Amino acid sequence: MGQLTLVIGNKNYSSWSLRAWLVLRQAGVEFEELRIPLYRPESRERVLPYSPTGLLPALRDGELRVWDSLAICEYLAERFPEKQLWPEDKGERAAARALAAEMHAGFPALRRELPMNCRLHMGHYPISEDVEADIARIREIWRGCLERSAARGPWLFGQFSIADAMYAPVALRFHSYGVELDGPEAAYRDHILRLPAIEEWMAEAVREADDLEGGEASDR
């Protein structure tokens, strides 16, 4: 295999790009970052050599191409087993995969009504019942995992895993839209926001010139 290249979209909007990027950064894996701004006339043509769906993120490892954020994360877990990107325990590993898949496939109201926007910081934002239901489920996930793993570390399963990367953009959303949290959920959100990698991502996001009408990019 050759040099890893991760192709991402706009850092301000691209939550799926953030997920794959954060896994690589937290694992300490060297990679080249290639950013292709989305929703420009030339965007799809530039993305297609890396992703046949025209969506981002995409990973290139030599001649091998992997697209879709969760597929990329699974590939990285296999490529770098020593990084332990899934929990070691079989039961916890199954739970972490289930929660990652739930984030990947679910929470449509949250995604639609609270699009990721790193430049946005609102004290209060009106939230629909559908979004409230999504938030309640996420809080249930976070609290349950954090209470079970509290003695082993600050992450959902003690140590950082792909499951944490999948939920990291949710912490940014909660921060942007002033979603009130308390207890373990608030501490977990703040722990994510204080990560050097997240601080770097957000600093670069606010410097981007692109302004997508309608918010979050439709990447995957």
mmCIF file of C-alpha atoms in Angstrom:
data_model
loop_
_atom_site.group_PDB
_atom_site.id
_atom_site.type_symbol
_atom_site.label_atom_id
_atom_site.label_comp_id
_atom_site.label_asym_id
_atom_site.label_seq_id
_atom_site.Cartn_x
_atom_site.Cartn_y
_atom_site.Cartn_z
ATOM 1 C CA MET A 1 0.000 0.000 0.000
ATOM 2 C CA GLY A 2 1.075 3.613 -0.534
ATOM 3 C CA GLN A 3 0.542 6.956 1.144
ATOM 4 C CA LEU A 4 -2.907 7.423 2.618
ATOM 5 C CA THR A 5 -4.879 10.318 1.177
ATOM 6 C CA LEU A 6 -8.148 11.390 2.769
ATOM 7 C CA VAL A 7 -10.349 13.464 0.514
ATOM 8 C CA ILE A 8 -12.747 15.660 2.476
ATOM 9 C CA GLY A 9 -15.343 18.340 1.847
ATOM 10 C CA ASN A 10 -15.815 21.724 3.494
ATOM 11 C CA LYS A 11 -14.630 21.591 7.097
ATOM 12 C CA ASN A 12 -17.325 24.003 8.190
ATOM 13 C CA TYR A 13 -20.152 21.764 6.991
ATOM 14 C CA SER A 14 -18.841 18.275 6.273
ATOM 15 C CA SER A 15 -19.676 16.169 9.327
ATOM 16 C CA TRP A 16 -18.970 12.888 7.556
ATOM 17 C CA SER A 17 -15.543 14.090 6.500
ATOM 18 C CA LEU A 18 -14.825 15.022 10.107
ATOM 19 C CA ARG A 19 -15.597 11.485 11.282
ATOM 20 C CA ALA A 20 -12.998 9.781 9.083
ATOM 21 C CA TRP A 21 -10.477 12.598 9.613
ATOM 22 C CA LEU A 22 -10.791 12.375 13.388
ATOM 23 C CA VAL A 23 -10.184 8.618 13.398
ATOM 24 C CA LEU A 24 -6.939 9.132 11.510
ATOM 25 C CA ARG A 25 -5.819 11.999 13.727
ATOM 26 C CA GLN A 26 -6.663 10.287 17.006
ATOM 27 C CA ALA A 27 -4.927 7.121 15.829
ATOM 28 C CA GLY A 28 -1.792 9.082 14.964
ATOM 29 C CA VAL A 29 -1.770 7.743 11.416
ATOM 30 C CA GLU A 30 0.055 9.858 8.855
ATOM 31 C CA PHE A 31 -2.044 10.873 5.875
ATOM 32 C CA GLU A 32 -2.326 13.516 3.211
ATOM 33 C CA GLU A 33 -5.442 15.685 3.359
ATOM 34 C CA LEU A 34 -7.102 16.806 0.146
ATOM 35 C CA ARG A 35 -10.031 19.186 0.510
ATOM 36 C CA ILE A 36 -12.525 19.597 -2.325
ATOM 37 C CA PRO A 37 -15.160 22.270 -1.638
ATOM 38 C CA LEU A 38 -18.644 20.926 -2.266
ATOM 39 C CA TYR A 39 -21.549 22.417 -4.206
ATOM 40 C CA ARG A 40 -19.404 24.214 -6.730
ATOM 41 C CA PRO A 41 -20.026 23.574 -10.436
ATOM 42 C CA GLU A 42 -16.784 21.597 -10.679
ATOM 43 C CA SER A 43 -17.113 19.717 -7.374
ATOM 44 C CA ARG A 44 -18.567 16.421 -8.622
ATOM 45 C CA GLU A 45 -16.062 16.144 -11.461
ATOM 46 C CA ARG A 46 -13.204 16.655 -8.987
ATOM 47 C CA VAL A 47 -14.609 14.124 -6.499
ATOM 48 C CA LEU A 48 -15.361 11.270 -8.930
ATOM 49 C CA PRO A 49 -11.739 10.088 -9.339
ATOM 50 C CA TYR A 50 -11.748 9.347 -5.615
ATOM 51 C CA SER A 51 -15.376 8.370 -4.964
ATOM 52 C CA PRO A 52 -17.687 6.764 -7.559
ATOM 53 C CA THR A 53 -20.720 8.106 -5.680
ATOM 54 C CA GLY A 54 -19.544 11.691 -5.993
ATOM 55 C CA LEU A 55 -19.781 11.983 -2.199
ATOM 56 C CA LEU A 56 -17.102 12.557 0.423
ATOM 57 C CA PRO A 57 -15.102 11.550 2.368
ATOM 58 C CA ALA A 58 -13.040 9.101 0.372
ATOM 59 C CA LEU A 59 -9.777 7.374 1.191
ATOM 60 C CA ARG A 60 -7.022 6.375 -1.192
ATOM 61 C CA ASP A 61 -4.413 3.862 -0.075
ATOM 62 C CA GLY A 62 -2.124 3.429 -3.042
ATOM 63 C CA GLU A 63 -4.413 2.250 -5.838
ATOM 64 C CA LEU A 64 -7.138 1.175 -3.432
ATOM 65 C CA ARG A 65 -10.159 3.454 -2.998
ATOM 66 C CA VAL A 66 -12.615 3.389 -0.098
ATOM 67 C CA TRP A 67 -15.646 5.646 0.096
ATOM 68 C CA ASP A 68 -18.309 6.236 2.766
ATOM 69 C CA SER A 69 -17.232 7.344 6.227
ATOM 70 C CA LEU A 70 -18.100 4.150 8.093
ATOM 71 C CA ALA A 71 -16.474 1.943 5.443
ATOM 72 C CA ILE A 72 -13.335 4.070 5.712
ATOM 73 C CA CYS A 73 -13.299 3.684 9.484
ATOM 74 C CA GLU A 74 -13.711 -0.090 9.212
ATOM 75 C CA TYR A 75 -10.904 -0.239 6.688
ATOM 76 C CA LEU A 76 -8.621 1.754 8.980
ATOM 77 C CA ALA A 77 -9.430 -0.585 11.884
ATOM 78 C CA GLU A 78 -8.309 -3.532 9.745
ATOM 79 C CA ARG A 79 -5.318 -1.701 8.255
ATOM 80 C CA PHE A 80 -4.009 -0.613 11.666
ATOM 81 C CA PRO A 81 -5.125 -3.258 14.202
ATOM 82 C CA GLU A 82 -2.525 -2.035 16.693
ATOM 83 C CA LYS A 83 -4.452 1.251 17.003
ATOM 84 C CA GLN A 84 -7.418 -0.588 18.579
ATOM 85 C CA LEU A 85 -10.039 1.551 16.886
ATOM 86 C CA TRP A 86 -12.787 -0.754 18.176
ATOM 87 C CA PRO A 87 -13.056 -1.952 21.814
ATOM 88 C CA GLU A 88 -11.091 -5.089 22.605
ATOM 89 C CA ASP A 89 -13.975 -6.845 24.367
ATOM 90 C CA LYS A 90 -16.244 -8.704 21.927
ATOM 91 C CA GLY A 91 -19.464 -7.521 23.539
ATOM 92 C CA GLU A 92 -18.366 -3.902 23.700
ATOM 93 C CA ARG A 93 -17.062 -4.108 20.151
ATOM 94 C CA ALA A 94 -20.475 -5.287 18.962
ATOM 95 C CA ALA A 95 -22.192 -2.478 20.894
ATOM 96 C CA ALA A 96 -19.791 0.136 19.529
ATOM 97 C CA ARG A 97 -20.423 -1.048 15.972
ATOM 98 C CA ALA A 98 -24.184 -0.948 16.530
ATOM 99 C CA LEU A 99 -24.030 2.607 17.895
ATOM 100 C CA ALA A 100 -21.783 3.737 15.042
ATOM 101 C CA ALA A 101 -24.210 2.248 12.526
ATOM 102 C CA GLU A 102 -27.146 3.888 14.317
ATOM 103 C CA MET A 103 -25.461 7.269 13.919
ATOM 104 C CA HIS A 104 -24.581 6.525 10.307
ATOM 105 C CA ALA A 105 -28.140 5.586 9.339
ATOM 106 C CA GLY A 106 -30.301 7.464 11.822
ATOM 107 C CA PHE A 107 -31.211 10.783 13.435
ATOM 108 C CA PRO A 108 -32.623 12.353 10.250
ATOM 109 C CA ALA A 109 -34.412 15.197 12.051
ATOM 110 C CA LEU A 110 -31.243 16.264 13.841
ATOM 111 C CA ARG A 111 -29.280 16.140 10.617
ATOM 112 C CA ARG A 112 -31.946 18.059 8.691
ATOM 113 C CA GLU A 113 -32.853 20.749 11.232
ATOM 114 C CA LEU A 114 -29.507 21.260 12.995
ATOM 115 C CA PRO A 115 -27.002 21.068 10.131
ATOM 116 C CA MET A 116 -23.347 21.162 11.092
ATOM 117 C CA ASN A 117 -21.937 24.665 10.918
ATOM 118 C CA CYS A 118 -18.761 25.307 12.895
ATOM 119 C CA ARG A 119 -19.083 29.060 12.440
ATOM 120 C CA LEU A 120 -22.498 29.146 14.112
ATOM 121 C CA HIS A 121 -22.884 29.786 17.852
ATOM 122 C CA MET A 122 -26.434 30.375 19.040
ATOM 123 C CA GLY A 123 -27.519 30.817 22.636
ATOM 124 C CA HIS A 124 -30.862 29.197 21.975
ATOM 125 C CA TYR A 125 -32.454 27.623 18.930
ATOM 126 C CA PRO A 126 -36.063 26.422 18.518
ATOM 127 C CA ILE A 127 -36.125 22.627 18.377
ATOM 128 C CA SER A 128 -38.930 20.505 16.957
ATOM 129 C CA GLU A 129 -40.384 17.429 18.626
ATOM 130 C CA ASP A 130 -38.629 15.187 16.106
ATOM 131 C CA VAL A 131 -35.272 16.729 16.923
ATOM 132 C CA GLU A 132 -36.033 16.493 20.639
ATOM 133 C CA ALA A 133 -36.604 12.757 20.164
ATOM 134 C CA ASP A 134 -33.268 12.386 18.369
ATOM 135 C CA ILE A 135 -31.502 14.347 21.107
ATOM 136 C CA ALA A 136 -33.124 12.226 23.805
ATOM 137 C CA ARG A 137 -31.882 9.041 22.135
ATOM 138 C CA ILE A 138 -28.362 10.427 21.769
ATOM 139 C CA ARG A 139 -28.330 11.471 25.410
ATOM 140 C CA GLU A 140 -29.488 7.971 26.368
ATOM 141 C CA ILE A 141 -26.629 6.454 24.358
ATOM 142 C CA TRP A 142 -24.015 8.780 25.792
ATOM 143 C CA ARG A 143 -25.137 8.508 29.404
ATOM 144 C CA GLY A 144 -25.424 4.717 29.352
ATOM 145 C CA CYS A 145 -22.008 4.213 27.760
ATOM 146 C CA LEU A 146 -20.256 6.806 29.906
ATOM 147 C CA GLU A 147 -21.662 5.467 33.168
ATOM 148 C CA ARG A 148 -20.529 1.938 32.297
ATOM 149 C CA SER A 149 -17.037 2.994 31.213
ATOM 150 C CA ALA A 150 -16.346 5.880 33.627
ATOM 151 C CA ALA A 151 -13.608 3.993 35.491
ATOM 152 C CA ARG A 152 -11.730 3.244 32.254
ATOM 153 C CA GLY A 153 -11.626 6.615 30.538
ATOM 154 C CA PRO A 154 -13.663 9.554 29.229
ATOM 155 C CA TRP A 155 -14.855 7.981 25.985
ATOM 156 C CA LEU A 156 -17.995 5.977 25.231
ATOM 157 C CA PHE A 157 -16.142 2.709 25.774
ATOM 158 C CA GLY A 158 -13.356 4.042 27.968
ATOM 159 C CA GLN A 159 -10.747 4.550 25.257
ATOM 160 C CA PHE A 160 -11.310 6.417 22.005
ATOM 161 C CA SER A 161 -12.996 4.334 19.318
ATOM 162 C CA ILE A 162 -14.735 4.766 15.981
ATOM 163 C CA ALA A 163 -18.001 5.154 17.891
ATOM 164 C CA ASP A 164 -16.682 8.399 19.401
ATOM 165 C CA ALA A 165 -15.687 9.703 15.984
ATOM 166 C CA MET A 166 -19.173 9.000 14.685
ATOM 167 C CA TYR A 167 -20.756 11.085 17.450
ATOM 168 C CA ALA A 168 -18.169 13.889 17.540
ATOM 169 C CA PRO A 169 -20.020 16.077 14.999
ATOM 170 C CA VAL A 170 -23.104 15.817 17.216
ATOM 171 C CA ALA A 171 -21.147 17.499 20.000
ATOM 172 C CA LEU A 172 -20.330 20.324 17.581
ATOM 173 C CA ARG A 173 -24.009 20.614 16.657
ATOM 174 C CA PHE A 174 -25.039 20.761 20.309
ATOM 175 C CA HIS A 175 -22.487 23.535 20.822
ATOM 176 C CA SER A 176 -23.570 25.488 17.731
ATOM 177 C CA TYR A 177 -27.301 25.389 18.514
ATOM 178 C CA GLY A 178 -27.116 25.807 22.286
ATOM 179 C CA VAL A 179 -28.544 22.379 23.136
ATOM 180 C CA GLU A 180 -28.553 22.150 26.920
ATOM 181 C CA LEU A 181 -26.858 19.125 28.459
ATOM 182 C CA ASP A 182 -25.872 18.181 31.976
ATOM 183 C CA GLY A 183 -24.060 15.409 33.818
ATOM 184 C CA PRO A 184 -21.954 12.927 31.848
ATOM 185 C CA GLU A 185 -23.337 14.111 28.509
ATOM 186 C CA ALA A 186 -22.159 17.685 29.079
ATOM 187 C CA ALA A 187 -18.743 16.481 30.208
ATOM 188 C CA TYR A 188 -18.451 14.253 27.126
ATOM 189 C CA ARG A 189 -19.423 17.105 24.787
ATOM 190 C CA ASP A 190 -16.831 19.366 26.399
ATOM 191 C CA HIS A 191 -14.167 16.654 26.238
ATOM 192 C CA ILE A 192 -14.729 16.367 22.493
ATOM 193 C CA LEU A 193 -14.682 20.136 21.983
ATOM 194 C CA ARG A 194 -11.371 20.421 23.847
ATOM 195 C CA LEU A 195 -9.583 17.838 21.716
ATOM 196 C CA PRO A 196 -6.617 19.472 19.934
ATOM 197 C CA ALA A 197 -7.740 17.808 16.696
ATOM 198 C CA ILE A 198 -11.250 19.248 17.016
ATOM 199 C CA GLU A 199 -9.896 22.692 17.885
ATOM 200 C CA GLU A 200 -7.706 22.515 14.780
ATOM 201 C CA TRP A 201 -10.636 21.414 12.599
ATOM 202 C CA MET A 202 -12.874 24.215 13.889
ATOM 203 C CA ALA A 203 -10.175 26.868 13.478
ATOM 204 C CA GLU A 204 -9.714 25.873 9.849
ATOM 205 C CA ALA A 205 -13.478 25.657 9.331
ATOM 206 C CA VAL A 206 -14.111 29.247 10.357
ATOM 207 C CA ARG A 207 -11.455 30.434 7.901
ATOM 208 C CA GLU A 208 -13.175 28.830 4.917
ATOM 209 C CA ALA A 209 -14.740 31.236 2.460
ATOM 210 C CA ASP A 210 -17.465 28.887 1.191
ATOM 211 C CA ASP A 211 -21.002 29.582 2.354
ATOM 212 C CA LEU A 212 -23.451 26.775 1.598
ATOM 213 C CA GLU A 213 -27.046 27.882 1.464
ATOM 214 C CA GLY A 214 -29.070 25.395 3.483
ATOM 215 C CA GLY A 215 -26.200 24.303 5.701
ATOM 216 C CA GLU A 216 -24.563 20.912 5.950
ATOM 217 C CA ALA A 217 -23.023 19.276 2.930
ATOM 218 C CA SER A 218 -24.616 16.084 1.586
ATOM 219 C CA ASP A 219 -21.560 13.938 1.977
ATOM 220 C CA ARG A 220 -21.295 10.477 3.508
#
